[in-house]
Short mmCIF file of C-alpha atoms in Angstrom, two decimals:
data_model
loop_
_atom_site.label_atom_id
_atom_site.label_comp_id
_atom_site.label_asym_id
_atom_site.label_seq_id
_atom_site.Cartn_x
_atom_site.Cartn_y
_atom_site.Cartn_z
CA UNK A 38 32.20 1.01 13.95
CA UNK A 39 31.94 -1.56 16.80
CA UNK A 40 32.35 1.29 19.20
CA UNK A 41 29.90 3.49 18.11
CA UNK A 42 27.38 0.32 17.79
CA UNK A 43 27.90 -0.47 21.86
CA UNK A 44 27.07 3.09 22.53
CA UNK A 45 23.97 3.30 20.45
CA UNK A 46 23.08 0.03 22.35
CA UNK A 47 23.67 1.30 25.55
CA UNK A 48 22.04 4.56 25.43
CA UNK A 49 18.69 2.48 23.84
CA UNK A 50 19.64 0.29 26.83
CA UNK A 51 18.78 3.76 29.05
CA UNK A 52 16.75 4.59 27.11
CA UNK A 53 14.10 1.90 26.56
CA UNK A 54 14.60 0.98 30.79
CA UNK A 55 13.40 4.89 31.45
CA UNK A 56 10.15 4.72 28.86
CA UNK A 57 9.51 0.80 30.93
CA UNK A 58 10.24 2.43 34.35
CA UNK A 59 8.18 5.55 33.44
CA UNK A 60 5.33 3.73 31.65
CA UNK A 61 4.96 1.26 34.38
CA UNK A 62 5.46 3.00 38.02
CA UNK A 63 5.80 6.96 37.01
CA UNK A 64 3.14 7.83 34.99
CA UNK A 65 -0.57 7.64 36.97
CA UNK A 66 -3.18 5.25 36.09
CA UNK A 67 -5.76 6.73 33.91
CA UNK A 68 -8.53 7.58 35.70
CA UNK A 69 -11.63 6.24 33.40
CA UNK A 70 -9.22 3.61 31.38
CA UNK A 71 -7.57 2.42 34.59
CA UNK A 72 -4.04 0.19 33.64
CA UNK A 73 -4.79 -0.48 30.51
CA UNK A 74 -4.09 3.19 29.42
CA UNK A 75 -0.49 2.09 29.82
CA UNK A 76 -0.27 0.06 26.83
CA UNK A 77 -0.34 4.10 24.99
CA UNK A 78 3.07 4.61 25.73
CA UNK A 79 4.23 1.74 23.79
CA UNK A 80 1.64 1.72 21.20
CA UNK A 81 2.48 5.52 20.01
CA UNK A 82 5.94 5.97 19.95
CA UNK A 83 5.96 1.97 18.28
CA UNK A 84 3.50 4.13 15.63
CA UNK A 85 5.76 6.68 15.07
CA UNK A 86 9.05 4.72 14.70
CA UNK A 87 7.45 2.76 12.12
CA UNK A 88 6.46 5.56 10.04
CA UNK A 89 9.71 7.12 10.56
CA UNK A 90 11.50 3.49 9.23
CA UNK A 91 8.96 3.87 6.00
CA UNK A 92 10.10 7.69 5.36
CA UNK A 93 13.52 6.05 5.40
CA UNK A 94 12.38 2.97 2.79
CA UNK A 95 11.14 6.21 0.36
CA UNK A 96 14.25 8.10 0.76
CA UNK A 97 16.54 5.15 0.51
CA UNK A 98 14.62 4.30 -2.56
CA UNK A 99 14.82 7.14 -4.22
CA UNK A 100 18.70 8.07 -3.49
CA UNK A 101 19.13 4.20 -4.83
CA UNK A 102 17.40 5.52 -7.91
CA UNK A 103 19.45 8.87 -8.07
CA UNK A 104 22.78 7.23 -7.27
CA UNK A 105 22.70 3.29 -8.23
CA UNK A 106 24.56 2.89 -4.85
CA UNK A 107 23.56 -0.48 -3.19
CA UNK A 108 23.78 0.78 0.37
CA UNK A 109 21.20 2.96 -0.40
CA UNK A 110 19.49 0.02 -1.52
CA UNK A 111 20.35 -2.09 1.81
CA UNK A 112 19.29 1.04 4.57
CA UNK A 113 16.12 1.00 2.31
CA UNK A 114 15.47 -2.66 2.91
CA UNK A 115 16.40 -2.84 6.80
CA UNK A 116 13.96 -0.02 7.22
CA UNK A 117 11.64 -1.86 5.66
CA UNK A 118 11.96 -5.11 7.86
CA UNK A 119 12.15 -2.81 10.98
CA UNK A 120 9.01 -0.91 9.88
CA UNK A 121 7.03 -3.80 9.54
CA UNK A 122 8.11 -5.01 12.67
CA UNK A 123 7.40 -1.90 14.76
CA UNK A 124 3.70 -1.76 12.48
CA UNK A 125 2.94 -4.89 14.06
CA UNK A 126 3.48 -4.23 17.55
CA UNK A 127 1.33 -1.54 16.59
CA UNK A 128 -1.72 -3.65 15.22
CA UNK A 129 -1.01 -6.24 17.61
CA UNK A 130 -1.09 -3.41 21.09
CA UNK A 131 -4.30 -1.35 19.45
CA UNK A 132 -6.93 -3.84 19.35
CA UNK A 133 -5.28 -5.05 23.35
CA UNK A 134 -6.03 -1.65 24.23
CA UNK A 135 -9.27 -1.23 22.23
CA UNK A 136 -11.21 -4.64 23.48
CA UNK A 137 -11.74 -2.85 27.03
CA UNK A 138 -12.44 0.55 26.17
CA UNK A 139 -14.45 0.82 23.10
CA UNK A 140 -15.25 -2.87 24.08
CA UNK A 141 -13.92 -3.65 20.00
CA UNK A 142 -11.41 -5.35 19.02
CA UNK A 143 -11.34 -3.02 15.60
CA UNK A 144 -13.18 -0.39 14.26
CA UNK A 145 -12.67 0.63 10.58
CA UNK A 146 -11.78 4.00 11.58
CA UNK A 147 -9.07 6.47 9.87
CA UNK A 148 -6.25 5.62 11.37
CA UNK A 149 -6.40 1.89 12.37
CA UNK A 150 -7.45 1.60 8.40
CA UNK A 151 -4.46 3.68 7.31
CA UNK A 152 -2.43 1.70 9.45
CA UNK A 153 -3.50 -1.85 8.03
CA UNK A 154 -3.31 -0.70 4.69
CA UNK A 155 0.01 0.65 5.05
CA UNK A 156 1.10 -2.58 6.72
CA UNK A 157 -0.26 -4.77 3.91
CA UNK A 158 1.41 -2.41 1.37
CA UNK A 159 5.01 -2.52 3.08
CA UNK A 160 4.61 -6.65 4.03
CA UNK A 161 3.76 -6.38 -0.23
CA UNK A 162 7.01 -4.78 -0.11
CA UNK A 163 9.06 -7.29 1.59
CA UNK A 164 7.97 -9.93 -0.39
CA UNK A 165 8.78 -8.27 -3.63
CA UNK A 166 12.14 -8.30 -2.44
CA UNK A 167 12.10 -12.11 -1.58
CA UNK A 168 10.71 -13.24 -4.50
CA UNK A 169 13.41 -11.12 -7.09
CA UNK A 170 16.80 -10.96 -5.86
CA UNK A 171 19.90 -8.61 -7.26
CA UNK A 172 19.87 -5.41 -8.93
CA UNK A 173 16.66 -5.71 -10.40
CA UNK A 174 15.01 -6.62 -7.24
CA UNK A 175 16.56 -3.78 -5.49
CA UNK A 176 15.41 -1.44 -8.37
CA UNK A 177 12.03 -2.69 -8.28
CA UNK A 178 11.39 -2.72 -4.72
CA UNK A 179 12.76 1.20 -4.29
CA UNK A 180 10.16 2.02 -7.15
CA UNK A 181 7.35 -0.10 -5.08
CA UNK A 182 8.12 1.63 -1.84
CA UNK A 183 8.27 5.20 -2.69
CA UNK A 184 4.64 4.75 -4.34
CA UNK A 185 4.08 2.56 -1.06
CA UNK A 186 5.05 6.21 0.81
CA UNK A 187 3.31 8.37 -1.17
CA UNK A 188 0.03 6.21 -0.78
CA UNK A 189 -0.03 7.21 2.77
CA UNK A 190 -1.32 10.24 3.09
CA UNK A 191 -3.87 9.21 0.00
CA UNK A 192 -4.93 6.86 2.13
CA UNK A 193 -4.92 8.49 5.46
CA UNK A 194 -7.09 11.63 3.63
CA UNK A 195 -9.31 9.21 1.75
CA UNK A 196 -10.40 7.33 4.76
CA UNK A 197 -10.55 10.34 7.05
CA UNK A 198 -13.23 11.54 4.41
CA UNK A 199 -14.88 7.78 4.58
CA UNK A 200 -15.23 7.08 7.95
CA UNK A 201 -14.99 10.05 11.06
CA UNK A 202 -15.71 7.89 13.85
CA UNK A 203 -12.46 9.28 15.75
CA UNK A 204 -11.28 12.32 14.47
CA UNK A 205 -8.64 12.81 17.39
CA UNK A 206 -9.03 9.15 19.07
CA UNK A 207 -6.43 8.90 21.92
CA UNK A 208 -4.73 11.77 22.46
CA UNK A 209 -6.29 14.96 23.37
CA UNK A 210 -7.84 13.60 26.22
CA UNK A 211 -11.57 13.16 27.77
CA UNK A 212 -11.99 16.98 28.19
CA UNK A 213 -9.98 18.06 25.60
CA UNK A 214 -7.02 19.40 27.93
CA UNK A 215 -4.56 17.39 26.30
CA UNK A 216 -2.26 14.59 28.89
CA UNK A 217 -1.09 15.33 32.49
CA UNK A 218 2.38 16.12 32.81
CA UNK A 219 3.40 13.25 34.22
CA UNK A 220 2.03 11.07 31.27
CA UNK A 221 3.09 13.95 28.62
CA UNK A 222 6.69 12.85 30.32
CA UNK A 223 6.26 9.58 29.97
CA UNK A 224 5.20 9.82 26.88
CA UNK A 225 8.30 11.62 25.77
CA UNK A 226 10.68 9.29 27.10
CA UNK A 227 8.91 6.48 25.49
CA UNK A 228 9.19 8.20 22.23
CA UNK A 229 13.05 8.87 22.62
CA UNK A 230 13.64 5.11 23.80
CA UNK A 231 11.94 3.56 20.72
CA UNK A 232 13.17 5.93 18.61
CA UNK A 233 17.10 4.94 20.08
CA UNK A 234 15.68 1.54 19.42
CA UNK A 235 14.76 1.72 15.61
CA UNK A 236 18.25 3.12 14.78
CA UNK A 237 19.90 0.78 16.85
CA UNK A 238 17.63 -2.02 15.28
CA UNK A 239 18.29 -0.57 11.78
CA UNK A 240 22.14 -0.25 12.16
CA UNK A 241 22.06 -3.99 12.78
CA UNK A 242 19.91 -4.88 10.23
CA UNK A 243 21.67 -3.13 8.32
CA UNK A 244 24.92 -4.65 9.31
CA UNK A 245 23.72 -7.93 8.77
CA UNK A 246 21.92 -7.11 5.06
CA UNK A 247 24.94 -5.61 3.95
CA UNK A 248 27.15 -8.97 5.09
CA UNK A 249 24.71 -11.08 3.55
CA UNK A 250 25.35 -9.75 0.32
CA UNK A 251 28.94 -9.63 0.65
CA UNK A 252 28.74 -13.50 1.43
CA UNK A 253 26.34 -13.99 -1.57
CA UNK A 254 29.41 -12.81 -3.55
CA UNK A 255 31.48 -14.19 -2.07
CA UNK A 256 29.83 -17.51 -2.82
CA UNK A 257 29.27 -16.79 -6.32
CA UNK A 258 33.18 -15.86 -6.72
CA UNK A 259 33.87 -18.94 -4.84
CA UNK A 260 31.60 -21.22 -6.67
CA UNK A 261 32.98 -19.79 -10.32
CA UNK A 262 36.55 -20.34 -9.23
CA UNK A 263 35.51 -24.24 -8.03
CA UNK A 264 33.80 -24.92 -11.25
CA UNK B 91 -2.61 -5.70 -29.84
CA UNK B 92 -4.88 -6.36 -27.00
CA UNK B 93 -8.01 -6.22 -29.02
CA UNK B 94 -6.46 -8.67 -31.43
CA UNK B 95 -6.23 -11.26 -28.23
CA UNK B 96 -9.72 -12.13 -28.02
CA UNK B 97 -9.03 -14.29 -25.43
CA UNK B 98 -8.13 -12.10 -22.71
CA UNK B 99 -10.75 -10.00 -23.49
CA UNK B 100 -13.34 -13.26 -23.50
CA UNK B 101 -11.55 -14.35 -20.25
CA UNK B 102 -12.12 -10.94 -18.39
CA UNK B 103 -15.68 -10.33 -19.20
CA UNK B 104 -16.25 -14.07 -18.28
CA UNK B 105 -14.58 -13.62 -14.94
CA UNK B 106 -16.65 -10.74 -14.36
CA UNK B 107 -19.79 -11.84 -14.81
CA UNK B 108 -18.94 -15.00 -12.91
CA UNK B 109 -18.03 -12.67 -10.20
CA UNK B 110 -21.24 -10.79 -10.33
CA UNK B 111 -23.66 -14.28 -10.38
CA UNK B 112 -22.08 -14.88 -6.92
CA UNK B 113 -22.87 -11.35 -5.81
CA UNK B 114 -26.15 -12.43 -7.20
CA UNK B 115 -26.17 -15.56 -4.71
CA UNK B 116 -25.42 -13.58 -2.14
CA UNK B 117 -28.48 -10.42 -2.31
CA UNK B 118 -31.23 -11.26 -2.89
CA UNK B 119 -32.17 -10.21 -6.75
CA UNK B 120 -33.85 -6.84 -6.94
CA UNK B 121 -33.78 -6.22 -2.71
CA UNK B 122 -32.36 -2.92 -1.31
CA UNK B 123 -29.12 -4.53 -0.32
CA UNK B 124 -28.54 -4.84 -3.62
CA UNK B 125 -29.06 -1.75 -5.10
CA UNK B 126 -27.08 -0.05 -1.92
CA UNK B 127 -24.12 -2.77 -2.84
CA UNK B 128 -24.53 -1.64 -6.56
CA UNK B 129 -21.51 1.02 -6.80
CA UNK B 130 -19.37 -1.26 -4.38
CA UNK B 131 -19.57 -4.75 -7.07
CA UNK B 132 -18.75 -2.14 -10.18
CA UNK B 133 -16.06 -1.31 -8.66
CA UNK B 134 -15.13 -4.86 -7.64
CA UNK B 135 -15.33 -6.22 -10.95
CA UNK B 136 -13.21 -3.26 -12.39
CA UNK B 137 -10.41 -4.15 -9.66
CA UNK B 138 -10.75 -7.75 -9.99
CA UNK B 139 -10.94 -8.08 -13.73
CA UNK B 140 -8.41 -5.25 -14.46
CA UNK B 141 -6.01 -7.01 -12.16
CA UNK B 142 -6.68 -10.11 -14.72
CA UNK B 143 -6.07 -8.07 -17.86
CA UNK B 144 -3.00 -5.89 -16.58
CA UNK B 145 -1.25 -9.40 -15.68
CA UNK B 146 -2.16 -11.13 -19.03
CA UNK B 147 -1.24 -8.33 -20.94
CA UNK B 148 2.17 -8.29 -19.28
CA UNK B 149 2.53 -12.00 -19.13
CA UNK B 150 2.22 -12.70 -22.86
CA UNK B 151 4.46 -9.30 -23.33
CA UNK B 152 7.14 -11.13 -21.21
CA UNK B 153 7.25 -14.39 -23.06
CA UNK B 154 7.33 -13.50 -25.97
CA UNK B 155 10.64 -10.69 -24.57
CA UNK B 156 8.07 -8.00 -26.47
CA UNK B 157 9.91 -5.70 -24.07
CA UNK B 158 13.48 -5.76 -25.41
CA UNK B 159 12.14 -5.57 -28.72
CA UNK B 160 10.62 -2.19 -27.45
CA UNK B 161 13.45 -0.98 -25.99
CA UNK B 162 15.33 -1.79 -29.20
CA UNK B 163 12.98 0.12 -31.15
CA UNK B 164 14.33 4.12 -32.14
CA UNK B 165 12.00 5.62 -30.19
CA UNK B 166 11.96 7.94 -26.89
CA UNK B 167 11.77 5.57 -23.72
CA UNK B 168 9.07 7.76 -21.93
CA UNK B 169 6.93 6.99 -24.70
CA UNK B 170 6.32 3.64 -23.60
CA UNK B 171 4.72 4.06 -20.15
CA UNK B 172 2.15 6.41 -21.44
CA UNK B 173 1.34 4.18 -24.73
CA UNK B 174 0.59 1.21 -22.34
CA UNK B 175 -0.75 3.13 -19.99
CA UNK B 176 -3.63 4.17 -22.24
CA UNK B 177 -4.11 1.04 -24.19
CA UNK B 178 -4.61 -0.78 -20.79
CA UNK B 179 -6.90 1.99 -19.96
CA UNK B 180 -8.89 1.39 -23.39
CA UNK B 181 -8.59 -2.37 -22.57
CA UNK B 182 -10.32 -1.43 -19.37
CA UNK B 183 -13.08 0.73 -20.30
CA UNK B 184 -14.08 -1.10 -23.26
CA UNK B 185 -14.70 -4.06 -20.65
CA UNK B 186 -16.98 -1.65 -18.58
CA UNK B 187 -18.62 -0.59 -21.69
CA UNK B 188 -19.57 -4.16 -22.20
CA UNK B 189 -20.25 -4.91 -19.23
CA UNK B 190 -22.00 -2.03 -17.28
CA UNK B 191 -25.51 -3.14 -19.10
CA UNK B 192 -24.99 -6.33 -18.56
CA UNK B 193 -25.16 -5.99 -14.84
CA UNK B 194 -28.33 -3.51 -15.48
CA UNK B 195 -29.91 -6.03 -17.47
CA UNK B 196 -28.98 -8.99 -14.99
CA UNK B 197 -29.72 -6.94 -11.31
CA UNK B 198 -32.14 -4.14 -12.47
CA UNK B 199 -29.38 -2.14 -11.14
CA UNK B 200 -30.60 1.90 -11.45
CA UNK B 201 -27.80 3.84 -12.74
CA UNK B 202 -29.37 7.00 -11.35
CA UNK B 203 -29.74 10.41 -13.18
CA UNK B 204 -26.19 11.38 -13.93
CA UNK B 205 -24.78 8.87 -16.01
CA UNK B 206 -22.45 10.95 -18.11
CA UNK B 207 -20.78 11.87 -14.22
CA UNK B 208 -20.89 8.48 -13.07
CA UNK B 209 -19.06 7.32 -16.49
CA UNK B 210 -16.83 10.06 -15.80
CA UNK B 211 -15.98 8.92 -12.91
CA UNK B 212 -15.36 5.64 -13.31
CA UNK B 213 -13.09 6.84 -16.00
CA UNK B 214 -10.90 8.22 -13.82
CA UNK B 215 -11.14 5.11 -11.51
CA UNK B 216 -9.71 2.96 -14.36
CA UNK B 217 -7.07 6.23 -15.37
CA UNK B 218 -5.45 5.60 -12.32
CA UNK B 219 -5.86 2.40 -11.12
CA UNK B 220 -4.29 1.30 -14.91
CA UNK B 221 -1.24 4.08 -14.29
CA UNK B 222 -0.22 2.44 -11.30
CA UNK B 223 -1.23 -0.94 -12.63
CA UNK B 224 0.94 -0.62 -15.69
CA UNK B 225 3.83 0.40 -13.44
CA UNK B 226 3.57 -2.50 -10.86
CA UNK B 227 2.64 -5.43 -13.65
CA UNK B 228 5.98 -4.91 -14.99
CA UNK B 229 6.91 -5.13 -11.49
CA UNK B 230 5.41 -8.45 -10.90
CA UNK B 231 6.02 -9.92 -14.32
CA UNK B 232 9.69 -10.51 -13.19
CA UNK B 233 8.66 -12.24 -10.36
CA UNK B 234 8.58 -15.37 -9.21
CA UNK B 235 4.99 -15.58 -8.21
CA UNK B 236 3.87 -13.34 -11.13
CA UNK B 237 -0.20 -14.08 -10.70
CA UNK B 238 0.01 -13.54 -6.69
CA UNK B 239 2.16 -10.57 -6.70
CA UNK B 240 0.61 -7.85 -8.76
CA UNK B 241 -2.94 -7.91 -6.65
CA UNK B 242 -0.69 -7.64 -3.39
CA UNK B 243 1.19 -4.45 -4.78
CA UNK B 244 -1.66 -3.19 -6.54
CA UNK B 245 -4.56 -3.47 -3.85
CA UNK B 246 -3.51 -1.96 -1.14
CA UNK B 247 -2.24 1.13 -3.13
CA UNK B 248 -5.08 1.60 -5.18
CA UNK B 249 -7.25 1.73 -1.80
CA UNK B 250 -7.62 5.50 -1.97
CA UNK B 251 -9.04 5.12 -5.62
CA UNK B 252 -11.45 2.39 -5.22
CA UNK B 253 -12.51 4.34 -1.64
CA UNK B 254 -13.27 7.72 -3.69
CA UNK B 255 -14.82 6.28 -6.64
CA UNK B 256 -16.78 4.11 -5.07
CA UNK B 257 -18.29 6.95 -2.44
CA UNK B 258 -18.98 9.27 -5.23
CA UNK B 259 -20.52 7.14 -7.93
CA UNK B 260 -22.60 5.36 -4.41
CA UNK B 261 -23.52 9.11 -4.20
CA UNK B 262 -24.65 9.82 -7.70
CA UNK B 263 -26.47 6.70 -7.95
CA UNK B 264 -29.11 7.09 -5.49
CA UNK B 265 -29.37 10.99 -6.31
CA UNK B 266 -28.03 12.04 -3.34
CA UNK B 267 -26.95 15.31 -5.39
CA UNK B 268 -23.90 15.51 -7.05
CA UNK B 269 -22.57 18.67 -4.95
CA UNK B 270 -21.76 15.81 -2.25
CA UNK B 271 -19.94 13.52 -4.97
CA UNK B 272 -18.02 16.53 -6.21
CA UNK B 273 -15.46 16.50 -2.77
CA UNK B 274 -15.15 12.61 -3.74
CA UNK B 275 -14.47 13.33 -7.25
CA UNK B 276 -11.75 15.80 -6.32
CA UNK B 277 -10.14 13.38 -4.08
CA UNK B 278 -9.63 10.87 -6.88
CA UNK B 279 -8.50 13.18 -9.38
CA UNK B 280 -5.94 14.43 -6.71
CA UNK B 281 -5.00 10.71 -6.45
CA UNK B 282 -5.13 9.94 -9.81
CA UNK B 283 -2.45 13.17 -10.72
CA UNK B 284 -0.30 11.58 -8.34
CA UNK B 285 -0.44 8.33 -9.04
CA UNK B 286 0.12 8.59 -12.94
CA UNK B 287 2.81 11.11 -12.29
CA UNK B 288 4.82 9.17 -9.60
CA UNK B 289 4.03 6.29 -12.48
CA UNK B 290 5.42 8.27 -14.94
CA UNK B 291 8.89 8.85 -13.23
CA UNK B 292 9.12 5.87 -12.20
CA UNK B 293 8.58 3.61 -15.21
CA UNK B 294 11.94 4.66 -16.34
CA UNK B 295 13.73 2.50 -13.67
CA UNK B 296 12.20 -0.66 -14.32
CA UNK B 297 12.21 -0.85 -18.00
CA UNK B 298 15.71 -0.02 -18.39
CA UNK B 299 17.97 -3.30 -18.90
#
């Protein structure tokens, strides 16, 4: 287990150093955005690791519905915690990005909705599981996050419908021609580095989640056998 | 059972209307703004005093451990979800029904020409927004923070519901023509299939002890 852990670490190590080197002194400065533009290859791939830590929240959930297994239950939660944490670098990146070119902070377009929405839903989440501890807790919370999942694309649809302002916002490009191939690169390596990243993230979360409740136990035990 | 508690009932419709004197503070009586915010505060006080009901009606449920004696009772399990399920839904409407007028009466709010749609479609506003409701107010009745907790799990979710109902009864209000509300209508029945099927599946897991 160790050995496998200092692996995964050092190939996010690689990995995460290529998407900095590439996003920083590879890729060319946008033309009409200017330096700015670089903040993309963090903000996307953070984007898509986060909605690839929810998918595992609603498939942990429901395999800790199926099979009553608490590890299930455990992965489930870590990718929670991680989600959230890779949704805020998201909210937190987007309005750095959007305060110079589209001179806003926020809009209340599709997708910056969808993704406040979904953050709000999965930080409802986390506290479910803080406030209600043990099996319950863990049943409750797998319930709450595969609705939490499902919502998504309700939301994403619904809001699409609601507001249009940016039906393709960042990618695609000015003309329409997509990304250089440079930045397409960079792009790519950004999205392999923070996707190393989340699983290396979510094996130690997970690591530590599942020792936490072993020591809860193990306290319990201990207490009962003092008493 | 909820009909016989008066005082939820009294409690909602009171919240609501206090709710809708402060939207009255903040338009002026009888201006445009108002009657463009119309379809928006309906839908607010449906939310808000929905959120109320679903977490008394749990709360007094939980006291008095009304749920074990259900699950005790000889009956099939999946029964339950849909029984509460519809009597919150009743609870609901039967507030609306009540309180609908009112807000004509006290705003000179125009309903528009389709009423029968617009009732129609706030009927399937309340069908799912109780479905998931009943699910996650069970949820949040175990909870420390009962009275907090259900509006954080139920908001967010029920975004794509309040969004669709209240574009398409905004839309049927003011005549735009119903063909335009019909894509909004769709979208919440969609929602509202989803939602009170995922509801359905789920409610199994939490009830069982």
């Amino acid at each position: 287990m160790k050995k496998s852990l200092v692996i995964l670490a050092a190939f996010t190590y690689i990995g995460m150093t290529a998407a900095l080197y590439a996003a920083f002194l590879y890729a060319p400065t946008e033309r009409t955005m200017g330096e700015i533009q670089r903040i993309f290859y963090f903000h996307v791939p953070a984007a898509w690791v986060s909605f690839l830590a929810f998918a595992v929240v609603f498939v942990g959930g429901i395999a800790f519905l199926r099979t009553g297994k608490s590890h299930w239950d455990v992965l489930a939660y870590s990718a929670g915690e991680v989600g959230v944490f890779f949704l805020t670098l998201v909210l937190v990146t987007g309005p750095l990005w959007a305060k110079p070119v589209w001179n806003v902070f926020w809009t209340w377009d599709a997708r910056l909705t969808t993704s406040l929405v979904l953050w709000l839903i999965f930080i409802a989440y986390l506290m479910l599981r803080s406030s209600l501890a043990g099996e319950k807790g863990a049943r409750f919370a797998a319930v709450f996050g595969i609705i939490g999942f499902l919502d998504v694309p309700l939301v994403y649809m619904s809001i699409r419908w609601w507001r249009t302002l940016h039906p393709a916002p960042v990618l695609g490009g000015k003309s329409g021609s997509g990304l250089e191939t440079p930045m397409l690169v960079t792009l790519m390596i950004a999205l392999v580095g923070f996707t190393l990243l989340l699983i290396l993230l979510l094996f130690i979360n997970y690591k530590i989640s599942r020792a936490e409740k072993d020591l809860e136990l193990f306290e319990k035990e201990w207490r009962n056998g003092e008493i | 059972m909820e009909l016989r508690s008066k005082e939820i009932l009294n409690g909602m419709l009171l919240f609501s209307l206090v709710v809708a004197v402060i939207f009255g503070f903040i338009f002026e009586p009888g201006s445009e703004e108002l009657k463009t915010a119309g379809p928006g505060i309906l839908w607010i006080l449906l939310v808000f005093s929905g959120n109320i009901g679903l977490a008394r009606s749990f709360n007094r449920e939980y006291e008095n451990a009304m749920m074990q004696g259900l699950l005790l009772c000889p009956i099939d399990r999946s029964v339950i979800f849909p029984a509460k399920w519809i009597g919150n839904m009743i609870f609901i409407s039967f507030e609306l029904l009540i309180l609908i007028p009112l807000l004509v009466i006290l705003f000179d709010l125009p309903l528009g020409e389709h009423r029968l749609s617009l009732a129609a479609v706030l009927l399937l506003g309340v069908a799912g927004y109780s479905a998931v409701g009943t699910l996650f107010s069970t949820i949040a009745a175990h909870c420390r923070a009962r009275e907090v907790m259900l509006p954080l799990l139920l908001f967010p979710v029920t975004v794509p519901i309040l969004l669709a109902g209240v574009k398409a009864s905004a839309l049927m209000m003011t005549d735009a023509g119903l063909k335009e509300a019909v894509s909004w209508v769709k979208i919440l029945a969609a929602v509202d299939v989803i939602f009170i099927t995922a509801s359905f599946l789920l409610y199994e897991h939490i009830v069982e002890e």
